[in-house]
Short mmCIF file of C-alpha atoms and ligand atoms in Angstrom, two decimals:
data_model
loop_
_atom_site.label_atom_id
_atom_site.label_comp_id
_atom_site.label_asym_id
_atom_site.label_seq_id
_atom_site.Cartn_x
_atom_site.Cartn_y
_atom_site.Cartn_z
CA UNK A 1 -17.96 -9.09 6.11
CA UNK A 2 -18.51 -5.22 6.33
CA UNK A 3 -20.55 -3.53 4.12
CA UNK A 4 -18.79 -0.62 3.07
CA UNK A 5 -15.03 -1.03 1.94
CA UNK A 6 -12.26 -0.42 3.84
CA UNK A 7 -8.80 -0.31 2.88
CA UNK A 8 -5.26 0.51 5.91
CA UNK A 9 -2.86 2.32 3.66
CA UNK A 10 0.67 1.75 5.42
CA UNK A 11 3.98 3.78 4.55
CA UNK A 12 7.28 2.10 6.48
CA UNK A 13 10.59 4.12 7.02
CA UNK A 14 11.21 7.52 5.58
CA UNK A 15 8.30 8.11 3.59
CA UNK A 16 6.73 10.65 6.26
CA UNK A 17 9.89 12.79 4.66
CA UNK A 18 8.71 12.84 1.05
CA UNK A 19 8.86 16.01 -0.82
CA UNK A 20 11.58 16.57 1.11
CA UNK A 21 13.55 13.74 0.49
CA UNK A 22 15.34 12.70 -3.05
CA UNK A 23 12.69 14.83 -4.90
CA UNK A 24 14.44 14.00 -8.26
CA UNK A 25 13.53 9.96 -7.18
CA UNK A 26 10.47 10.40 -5.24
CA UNK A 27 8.64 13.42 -6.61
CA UNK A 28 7.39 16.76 -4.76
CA UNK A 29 4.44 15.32 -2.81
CA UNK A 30 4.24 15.23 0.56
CA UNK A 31 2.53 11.86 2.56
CA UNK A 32 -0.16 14.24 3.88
CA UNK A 33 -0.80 15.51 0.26
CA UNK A 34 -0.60 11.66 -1.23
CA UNK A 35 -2.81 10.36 2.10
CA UNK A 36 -5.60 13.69 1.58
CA UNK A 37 -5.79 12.85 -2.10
CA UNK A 38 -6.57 9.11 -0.99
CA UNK A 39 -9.32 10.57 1.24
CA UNK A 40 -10.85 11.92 -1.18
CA UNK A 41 -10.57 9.64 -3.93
CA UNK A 42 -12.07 7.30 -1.05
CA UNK A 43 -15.27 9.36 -0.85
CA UNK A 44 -15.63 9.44 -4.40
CA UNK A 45 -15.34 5.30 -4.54
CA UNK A 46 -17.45 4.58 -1.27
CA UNK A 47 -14.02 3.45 0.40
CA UNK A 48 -13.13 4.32 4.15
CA UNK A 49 -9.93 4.25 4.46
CA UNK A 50 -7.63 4.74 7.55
CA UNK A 51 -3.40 5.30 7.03
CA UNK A 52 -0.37 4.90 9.11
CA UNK A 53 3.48 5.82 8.60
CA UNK A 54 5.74 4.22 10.59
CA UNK A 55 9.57 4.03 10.91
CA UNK A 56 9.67 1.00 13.08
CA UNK A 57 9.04 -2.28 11.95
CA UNK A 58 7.41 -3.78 14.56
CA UNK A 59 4.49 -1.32 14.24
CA UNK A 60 3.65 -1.88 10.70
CA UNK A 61 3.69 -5.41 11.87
CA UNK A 62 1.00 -4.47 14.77
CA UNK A 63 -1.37 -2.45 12.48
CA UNK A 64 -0.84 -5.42 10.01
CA UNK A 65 -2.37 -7.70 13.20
CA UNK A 66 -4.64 -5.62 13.92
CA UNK A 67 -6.25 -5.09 10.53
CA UNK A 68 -7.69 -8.66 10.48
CA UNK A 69 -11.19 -8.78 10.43
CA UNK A 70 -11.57 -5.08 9.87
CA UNK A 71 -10.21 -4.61 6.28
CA UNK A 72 -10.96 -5.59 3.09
CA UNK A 73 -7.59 -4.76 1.95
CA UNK A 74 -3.87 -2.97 2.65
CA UNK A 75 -2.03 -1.06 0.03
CA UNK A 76 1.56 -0.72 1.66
CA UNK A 77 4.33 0.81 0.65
CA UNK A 78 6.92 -0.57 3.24
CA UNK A 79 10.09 1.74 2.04
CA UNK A 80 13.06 -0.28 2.17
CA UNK A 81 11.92 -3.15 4.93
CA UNK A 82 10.48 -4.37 1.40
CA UNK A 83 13.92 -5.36 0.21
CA UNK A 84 14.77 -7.56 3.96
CA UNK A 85 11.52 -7.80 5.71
CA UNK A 86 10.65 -11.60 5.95
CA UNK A 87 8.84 -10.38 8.99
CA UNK A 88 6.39 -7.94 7.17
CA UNK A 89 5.93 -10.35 4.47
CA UNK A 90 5.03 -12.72 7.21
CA UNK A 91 2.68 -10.48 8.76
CA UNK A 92 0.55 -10.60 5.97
CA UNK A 93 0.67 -13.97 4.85
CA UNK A 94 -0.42 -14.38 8.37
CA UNK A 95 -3.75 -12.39 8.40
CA UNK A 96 -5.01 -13.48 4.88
CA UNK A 97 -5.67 -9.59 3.81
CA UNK A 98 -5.42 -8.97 0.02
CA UNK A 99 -2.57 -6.31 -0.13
CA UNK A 100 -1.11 -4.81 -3.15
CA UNK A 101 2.42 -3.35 -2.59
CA UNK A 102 3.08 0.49 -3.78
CA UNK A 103 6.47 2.28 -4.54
CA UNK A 104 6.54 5.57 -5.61
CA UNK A 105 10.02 4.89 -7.84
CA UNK A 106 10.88 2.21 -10.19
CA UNK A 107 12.65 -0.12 -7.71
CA UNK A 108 13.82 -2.46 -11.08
CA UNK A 109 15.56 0.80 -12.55
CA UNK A 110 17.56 1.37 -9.42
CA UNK A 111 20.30 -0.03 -7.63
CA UNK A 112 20.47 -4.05 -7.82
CA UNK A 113 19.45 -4.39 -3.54
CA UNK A 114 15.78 -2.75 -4.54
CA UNK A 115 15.26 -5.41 -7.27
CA UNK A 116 13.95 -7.86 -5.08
CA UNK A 117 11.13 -7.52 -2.85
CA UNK A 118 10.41 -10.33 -0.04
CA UNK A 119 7.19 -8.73 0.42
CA UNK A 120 5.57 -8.80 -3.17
CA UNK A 121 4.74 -12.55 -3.58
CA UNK A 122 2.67 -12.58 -0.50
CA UNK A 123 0.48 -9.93 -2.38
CA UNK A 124 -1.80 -9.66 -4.94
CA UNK A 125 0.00 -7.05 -7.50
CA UNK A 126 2.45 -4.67 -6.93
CA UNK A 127 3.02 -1.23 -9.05
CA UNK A 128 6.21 0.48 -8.57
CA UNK A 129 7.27 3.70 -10.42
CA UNK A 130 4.01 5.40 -11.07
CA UNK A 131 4.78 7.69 -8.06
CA UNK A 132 1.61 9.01 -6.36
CA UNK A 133 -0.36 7.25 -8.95
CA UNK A 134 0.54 3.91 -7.57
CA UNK A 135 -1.29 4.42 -4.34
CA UNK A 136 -4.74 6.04 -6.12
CA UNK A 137 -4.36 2.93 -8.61
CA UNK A 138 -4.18 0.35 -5.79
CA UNK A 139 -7.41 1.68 -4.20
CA UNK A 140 -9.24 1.84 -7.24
CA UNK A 141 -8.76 -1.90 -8.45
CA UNK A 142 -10.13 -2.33 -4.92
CA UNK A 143 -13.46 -0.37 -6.25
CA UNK A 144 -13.33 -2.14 -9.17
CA UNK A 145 -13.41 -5.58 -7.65
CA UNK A 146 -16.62 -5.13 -5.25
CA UNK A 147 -19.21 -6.63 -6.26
CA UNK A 148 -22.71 -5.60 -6.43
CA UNK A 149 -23.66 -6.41 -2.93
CA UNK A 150 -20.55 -4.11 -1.85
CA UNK A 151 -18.16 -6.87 -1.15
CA UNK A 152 -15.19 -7.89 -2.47
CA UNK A 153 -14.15 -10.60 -4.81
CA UNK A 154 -10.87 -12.42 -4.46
CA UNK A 155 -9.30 -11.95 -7.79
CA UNK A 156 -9.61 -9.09 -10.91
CA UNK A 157 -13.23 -8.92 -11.87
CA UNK A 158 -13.68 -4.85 -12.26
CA UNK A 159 -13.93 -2.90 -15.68
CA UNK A 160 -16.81 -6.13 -17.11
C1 DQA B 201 10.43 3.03 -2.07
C2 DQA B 201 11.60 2.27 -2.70
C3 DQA B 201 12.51 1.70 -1.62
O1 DQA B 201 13.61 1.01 -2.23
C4 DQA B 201 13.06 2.80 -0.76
O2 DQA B 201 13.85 2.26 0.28
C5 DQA B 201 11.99 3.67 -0.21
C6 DQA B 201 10.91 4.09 -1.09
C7 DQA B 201 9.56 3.74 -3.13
O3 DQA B 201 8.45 4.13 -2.80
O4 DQA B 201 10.00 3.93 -4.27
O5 DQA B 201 12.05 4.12 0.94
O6 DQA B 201 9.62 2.09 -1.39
#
């Protein structure tokens, strides 16, 4: 499909206010620090990537749209429309993108309405309460997963 790999990072409501924001439950990085270390981590893996933050649900479900057919995969963190968005989830059910969904915190250690996401089993993995981590981990089991030829397999295949 395209030959180098490229991967839409999406952050949903309140995350453009981390490091400011419940640092004892979200950590000390900003989203600009989070998104430059992606960039870079990106150059290092041969992965373009491209990010958005929104606080409105109906444009993470536009970029979502948009993304078909011009991304190998999403890594979304969707704040909490993860916890009520059928929408979302249908978004990307609907556009067939391999997505792996991020949270900063450990969503199963807090309180009972973050147990459940409605957006997880339309993905392909989720990792919640690595903080940043979680976001450089999603992009590099994308790496891992491309094939020779630079594209990617469905499924785990990196680390042979
Ligand atoms: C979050 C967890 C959500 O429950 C919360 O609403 C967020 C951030 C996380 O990254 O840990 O906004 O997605």
């Amino acid at each position: 499909m395209v030959d180098i790999t490229k991967v839409l990072v999406l952050n949903g409501p309140n995350l453009n206010l981390l490091g400011d924001r419940e640092i004892s439950v979200y950590g000390n990085s900003t989203l600009e620090q989070i998104n430059n270390n992606l960039f870079q981590l990106g150059n290092q893996l041969n992965i373009s990537i491209d990010t958005l933050q929104s606080n409105i649900e109906g444009e993470l479900i536009e970029a979502i749209h948009k993304a078909k057919g011009k991304y190998d995969g999403i890594i979304i963190n969707p704040g909490a429309l993860t916890h009520y968005s059928y929408a979302i989830r249908d978004a990307i059910k609907a556009v067939g993108i391999d997505t792996i969904e991020v949270h900063l915190s450990n969503i199963y250690g807090r309180e009972d309405f973050r147990h459940k996401s409605v957006i997880a089993p339309v993905c392909i993995g989720q990792i919640a309460g690595l903080g940043p981590f979680g976001y450089y981990l999603a992009l590099q089991y994308f790496a891992s997963r491309r094939n020779a030829n630079g594209q990617q397999n469905k499924g785990f295949n990196g680390y042979k």
